[in-house]
C-alpha cells in the first residue's frame, strides 16, 4: 500500500472508532467527573440546577460518597505492586532463565518509572472504565543506534483508539490502533512536523480542524496496523518438524524418494 492509501485507511478507521465509542466515552467522562465532584466544581449536580443555585447565591453542597470507594480500590491495588512476572513454561526453559528475564524486565520497569504508568491507567480504569500504558523502543542517546525498551505513561486514555471489533478483554486481538497527543506548536516546528505558518485544514475524521490544529497546539497521531499474509503449512511424515512452503532450509535435507519419506498423499498435506 502507498502512503496515501495508508492515510486514507487511518482516516476511515479513526472515524469508525469515533462513531462506535462516542456514547461510551461520553459516559466515561461523566463517570470521572462525578467521582471527582465536590462543592467547588459541582460535578455531581445537574448543570442547570447548579447554575440556578449559583445565580441565586444559594448553598450547593456536595458530599462525595463515591470517591472513597474508588480510592479504596485504587489504594488496595497500589499495595499489591503491579509488574510483569515471567514463568518457565516447558521445553528447554528453566527457572533460572525465567529469573534472568524477569530481572531484565524489572530493570526496564525501574528505569522507565513504569509504576506511574500502571497507576495512571489503574486510576482511569476504576473511575472511567479503561486506561492504557505503552511499551515503546527509542534510541538510548543522540550519539548511538542502540535502542532501549520503555514503559510509557498515557496520561489521557481518551487519546487512544483501539480496534472496536476486539473480542479479547485486553485487546490483544486488535488489528489496528491510533494514539495521538497534542504538541505545542513551537515544539512541532522545532521537530519539523510542520512549518511555522502551517495550519491543518482538515481533521482526520473529515470534519473541522479545530481539535487537530490551533494557534497553540498541533495534534500528532500514530497509526498502528496489523497486516495479514497468506501462507501454506505442509505436514511432513512423523518425527519431522512441519515446514512452510518456501522454507528451503527445512526442505532441502530431505532426500527424494527415500523409504523413510513416502510420497505425500492428499491427507498428508494441510492447506
Short mmCIF file of C-alpha atoms in Angstrom, two decimals:
data_model
loop_
_atom_site.label_atom_id
_atom_site.label_comp_id
_atom_site.label_asym_id
_atom_site.label_seq_id
_atom_site.Cartn_x
_atom_site.Cartn_y
_atom_site.Cartn_z
CA UNK A 1 0.00 0.00 0.00
CA UNK A 2 1.14 3.54 -0.73
CA UNK A 3 1.41 6.22 1.94
CA UNK A 4 -1.76 7.83 0.59
CA UNK A 5 -3.66 4.53 0.91
CA UNK A 6 -2.45 4.04 4.49
CA UNK A 7 -3.53 7.58 5.44
CA UNK A 8 -6.94 7.03 3.85
CA UNK A 9 -7.29 3.76 5.79
CA UNK A 10 -6.30 5.53 9.02
CA UNK A 11 -8.89 8.28 8.47
CA UNK A 12 -11.62 5.74 7.76
CA UNK A 13 -10.80 3.66 10.82
CA UNK A 14 -10.50 6.71 13.05
CA UNK A 15 -13.96 7.87 12.02
CA UNK A 16 -15.32 4.34 12.56
CA UNK A 17 -13.83 4.14 16.06
CA UNK A 18 -15.15 7.57 16.98
CA UNK A 19 -18.66 6.59 15.95
CA UNK A 20 -18.56 3.26 17.78
CA UNK A 21 -17.14 4.65 21.02
CA UNK A 22 -18.73 8.11 21.20
CA UNK A 23 -21.50 7.14 23.63
CA UNK A 24 -19.29 5.06 25.94
CA UNK A 25 -16.59 7.74 26.05
CA UNK A 26 -19.10 10.42 26.95
CA UNK A 27 -20.36 8.22 29.79
CA UNK A 28 -16.77 7.59 30.91
CA UNK A 29 -16.11 11.34 31.10
CA UNK A 30 -19.28 11.82 33.13
CA UNK A 31 -18.26 8.99 35.49
CA UNK A 32 -14.82 10.54 36.05
CA UNK A 33 -16.33 13.95 36.73
CA UNK A 34 -18.96 12.51 39.09
CA UNK A 35 -16.36 10.54 41.07
CA UNK A 36 -14.24 13.71 41.37
CA UNK A 37 -17.14 16.04 42.21
CA UNK A 38 -17.01 18.47 45.13
CA UNK A 39 -18.66 21.69 46.29
CA UNK A 40 -16.33 23.80 44.12
CA UNK A 41 -16.85 22.17 40.72
CA UNK A 42 -20.44 20.92 41.25
CA UNK A 43 -19.90 17.90 39.00
CA UNK A 44 -22.43 15.83 40.94
CA UNK A 45 -25.18 18.40 40.36
CA UNK A 46 -27.26 18.70 37.17
CA UNK A 47 -25.72 21.63 35.30
CA UNK A 48 -29.00 23.58 35.12
CA UNK A 49 -29.72 23.24 38.85
CA UNK A 50 -26.11 24.11 39.71
CA UNK A 51 -26.24 27.27 37.60
CA UNK A 52 -29.56 28.34 39.13
CA UNK A 53 -28.29 27.91 42.69
CA UNK A 54 -25.09 29.83 41.93
CA UNK A 55 -27.07 32.64 40.35
CA UNK A 56 -29.36 32.82 43.40
CA UNK A 57 -26.41 32.65 45.83
CA UNK A 58 -27.91 29.52 47.37
CA UNK A 59 -25.74 26.88 49.05
CA UNK A 60 -24.76 23.93 46.83
CA UNK A 61 -23.02 21.35 48.98
CA UNK A 62 -21.58 18.12 47.61
CA UNK A 63 -20.91 15.15 49.89
CA UNK A 64 -18.97 12.82 47.64
CA UNK A 65 -19.57 9.22 48.75
CA UNK A 66 -18.21 7.78 45.51
CA UNK A 67 -14.61 8.94 45.81
CA UNK A 68 -13.86 6.91 48.92
CA UNK A 69 -14.94 3.66 47.29
CA UNK A 70 -12.89 4.38 44.16
CA UNK A 71 -9.83 5.25 46.24
CA UNK A 72 -10.29 2.09 48.29
CA UNK A 73 -9.92 0.01 45.13
CA UNK A 74 -7.02 2.08 43.81
CA UNK A 75 -5.10 2.02 47.11
CA UNK A 76 -5.69 -1.70 47.54
CA UNK A 77 -4.18 -2.38 44.12
CA UNK A 78 -1.30 0.03 44.84
CA UNK A 79 -0.41 -2.05 47.88
CA UNK A 80 -0.10 -5.06 45.57
CA UNK A 81 2.60 -3.77 43.26
CA UNK A 82 1.86 -4.28 39.59
CA UNK A 83 4.52 -5.78 37.35
CA UNK A 84 5.48 -8.43 34.83
CA UNK A 85 6.00 -11.99 36.09
CA UNK A 86 8.00 -14.46 33.97
CA UNK A 87 7.40 -18.19 34.48
CA UNK A 88 9.09 -21.12 32.72
CA UNK A 89 6.63 -22.97 30.50
CA UNK A 90 8.03 -26.29 29.32
CA UNK A 91 10.54 -27.02 26.61
CA UNK A 92 14.14 -26.16 27.40
CA UNK A 93 13.22 -23.29 29.69
CA UNK A 94 14.32 -23.29 33.32
CA UNK A 95 13.58 -21.40 36.50
CA UNK A 96 16.98 -19.69 36.29
CA UNK A 97 16.26 -18.45 32.76
CA UNK A 98 12.88 -17.11 33.86
CA UNK A 99 14.54 -15.30 36.76
CA UNK A 100 17.09 -13.74 34.41
CA UNK A 101 14.41 -12.50 32.01
CA UNK A 102 12.30 -11.19 34.89
CA UNK A 103 15.34 -9.30 36.18
CA UNK A 104 15.73 -7.61 32.79
CA UNK A 105 12.03 -6.68 32.81
CA UNK A 106 12.34 -5.29 36.35
CA UNK A 107 15.25 -3.11 35.20
CA UNK A 108 13.19 -1.79 32.28
CA UNK A 109 10.29 -1.00 34.61
CA UNK A 110 12.52 0.73 37.14
CA UNK A 111 14.41 2.78 34.55
CA UNK A 112 11.22 3.97 32.83
CA UNK A 113 9.28 4.58 36.08
CA UNK A 114 6.66 2.07 34.99
CA UNK A 115 4.84 2.23 38.32
CA UNK A 116 3.46 5.67 37.43
CA UNK A 117 2.25 4.33 34.08
CA UNK A 118 0.48 1.41 35.77
CA UNK A 119 -1.11 3.59 38.48
CA UNK A 120 -2.35 6.21 35.99
CA UNK A 121 -4.01 3.52 33.87
CA UNK A 122 -5.43 1.97 37.05
CA UNK A 123 -6.91 5.27 38.23
CA UNK A 124 -8.71 5.84 34.93
CA UNK A 125 -9.86 2.22 34.75
CA UNK A 126 -11.50 2.50 38.18
CA UNK A 127 -13.05 5.93 37.63
CA UNK A 128 -13.86 5.80 33.91
CA UNK A 129 -13.73 2.16 32.86
CA UNK A 130 -10.48 1.98 30.86
CA UNK A 131 -6.86 3.04 30.93
CA UNK A 132 -3.71 2.50 28.88
CA UNK A 133 0.07 2.48 29.02
CA UNK A 134 2.58 1.87 26.25
CA UNK A 135 5.64 -0.28 25.71
CA UNK A 136 7.95 1.54 23.28
CA UNK A 137 11.50 1.50 21.98
CA UNK A 138 13.65 4.58 21.49
CA UNK A 139 17.29 5.43 20.92
CA UNK A 140 19.39 5.37 24.08
CA UNK A 141 21.02 8.66 23.11
CA UNK A 142 21.65 11.12 20.31
CA UNK A 143 25.04 9.55 19.52
CA UNK A 144 24.11 5.87 19.31
CA UNK A 145 21.96 3.48 17.32
CA UNK A 146 21.28 1.33 20.39
CA UNK A 147 17.63 1.27 21.44
CA UNK A 148 16.04 0.78 24.84
CA UNK A 149 12.65 -0.59 25.83
CA UNK A 150 10.49 1.67 27.99
CA UNK A 151 7.08 1.56 29.67
CA UNK A 152 5.45 4.91 28.93
CA UNK A 153 2.57 6.54 30.79
CA UNK A 154 -0.52 7.64 28.86
CA UNK A 155 -1.96 10.46 30.93
CA UNK A 156 -5.13 10.75 28.82
CA UNK A 157 -6.77 7.43 27.86
CA UNK A 158 -9.16 9.30 25.57
CA UNK A 159 -6.19 9.88 23.25
CA UNK A 160 -6.17 6.17 22.36
CA UNK A 161 -8.49 4.46 19.88
CA UNK A 162 -8.21 0.68 19.67
CA UNK A 163 -9.93 -1.57 17.13
CA UNK A 164 -13.59 -1.57 18.31
CA UNK A 165 -14.13 -5.10 16.99
CA UNK A 166 -11.82 -6.77 19.51
CA UNK A 167 -13.11 -9.81 21.38
CA UNK A 168 -10.38 -10.21 24.00
CA UNK A 169 -10.73 -8.15 27.18
CA UNK A 170 -7.13 -6.94 26.97
CA UNK A 171 -7.36 -6.05 23.28
CA UNK A 172 -4.63 -8.49 22.28
CA UNK A 173 -6.57 -9.42 19.12
CA UNK A 174 -6.78 -5.82 17.86
CA UNK A 175 -5.85 -5.33 14.21
CA UNK A 176 -5.12 -1.61 14.49
CA UNK A 177 -4.86 1.29 16.88
CA UNK A 178 -4.38 5.07 16.90
CA UNK A 179 -2.61 7.12 19.57
CA UNK A 180 -2.45 10.90 19.41
CA UNK A 181 -1.04 13.70 21.52
CA UNK A 182 -1.34 17.48 21.37
CA UNK A 183 2.11 19.01 20.80
CA UNK A 184 2.82 22.72 21.42
CA UNK A 185 3.12 24.47 18.05
CA UNK A 186 6.65 25.73 18.76
CA UNK A 187 7.76 22.17 19.58
CA UNK A 188 6.12 20.83 16.42
CA UNK A 189 8.01 23.41 14.35
CA UNK A 190 11.29 22.51 16.07
CA UNK A 191 10.71 18.79 15.36
CA UNK A 192 9.98 19.54 11.71
CA UNK A 193 6.39 18.26 11.88
CA UNK A 194 5.06 21.49 10.42
CA UNK A 195 6.32 24.81 9.12
CA UNK A 196 5.85 27.88 11.28
CA UNK A 197 2.84 29.20 9.34
CA UNK A 198 1.22 25.85 8.54
CA UNK A 199 -2.36 25.31 9.65
CA UNK A 200 -4.08 21.94 9.25
CA UNK A 201 -7.10 22.42 7.02
CA UNK A 202 -8.94 19.20 7.80
CA UNK A 203 -9.07 16.77 10.68
CA UNK A 204 -8.55 13.02 10.29
CA UNK A 205 -12.28 12.42 10.60
CA UNK A 206 -13.01 14.78 7.73
CA UNK A 207 -14.61 17.40 9.99
CA UNK A 208 -13.32 20.67 11.32
CA UNK A 209 -9.68 21.06 12.18
CA UNK A 210 -10.20 22.85 15.50
CA UNK A 211 -9.31 19.74 17.51
CA UNK A 212 -6.30 18.88 15.38
CA UNK A 213 -4.68 22.27 14.95
CA UNK A 214 -4.94 25.54 16.84
CA UNK A 215 -2.75 28.56 17.42
CA UNK A 216 -1.22 26.84 20.45
CA UNK A 217 -1.06 23.12 19.60
CA UNK A 218 -0.87 20.59 16.77
CA UNK A 219 -2.18 17.05 17.16
CA UNK A 220 0.29 14.30 16.28
CA UNK A 221 -1.16 10.84 15.64
CA UNK A 222 0.46 7.41 15.40
CA UNK A 223 -1.29 4.69 13.43
CA UNK A 224 -0.52 1.02 14.09
CA UNK A 225 -1.87 -1.73 11.84
CA UNK A 226 -1.59 -5.49 11.58
CA UNK A 227 -1.29 -6.88 8.05
CA UNK A 228 -2.26 -10.41 7.02
CA UNK A 229 -0.16 -12.62 4.75
CA UNK A 230 -1.39 -15.87 3.23
CA UNK A 231 0.92 -18.87 3.71
CA UNK A 232 0.78 -22.68 3.45
CA UNK A 233 1.82 -25.16 6.13
CA UNK A 234 2.98 -28.59 4.92
CA UNK A 235 2.61 -31.64 7.19
CA UNK A 236 5.69 -33.86 6.81
CA UNK A 237 5.98 -37.50 7.99
CA UNK A 238 6.06 -38.34 11.68
CA UNK A 239 9.07 -37.21 13.74
CA UNK A 240 9.87 -34.50 11.18
CA UNK A 241 9.10 -30.90 12.01
CA UNK A 242 6.48 -29.19 9.90
CA UNK A 243 7.72 -26.61 7.43
CA UNK A 244 6.19 -23.81 5.42
CA UNK A 245 6.27 -23.76 1.64
CA UNK A 246 9.30 -21.74 0.56
CA UNK A 247 11.38 -22.71 3.60
CA UNK A 248 14.23 -24.19 1.58
CA UNK A 249 16.46 -24.73 4.61
CA UNK A 250 13.92 -27.09 6.16
CA UNK A 251 13.02 -28.99 2.98
CA UNK A 252 16.43 -29.28 1.26
CA UNK A 253 17.92 -32.02 3.52
CA UNK A 254 15.05 -34.43 2.73
CA UNK A 255 16.31 -36.99 0.16
CA UNK A 256 13.90 -37.61 -2.74
CA UNK A 257 12.08 -41.00 -2.91
CA UNK A 258 13.52 -42.05 0.45
CA UNK A 259 11.77 -45.07 2.07
CA UNK A 260 11.58 -43.08 5.26
CA UNK A 261 9.71 -40.33 3.43
CA UNK A 262 6.94 -41.84 1.32
CA UNK A 263 5.24 -39.85 -1.38
CA UNK A 264 2.77 -37.42 0.25
CA UNK A 265 -0.93 -38.05 -0.22
CA UNK A 266 -3.77 -35.59 -0.17
CA UNK A 267 -4.33 -36.39 3.53
CA UNK A 268 -0.68 -35.58 4.32
CA UNK A 269 -0.84 -32.03 3.01
CA UNK A 270 -2.54 -29.31 5.05
CA UNK A 271 -3.64 -26.23 3.20
#
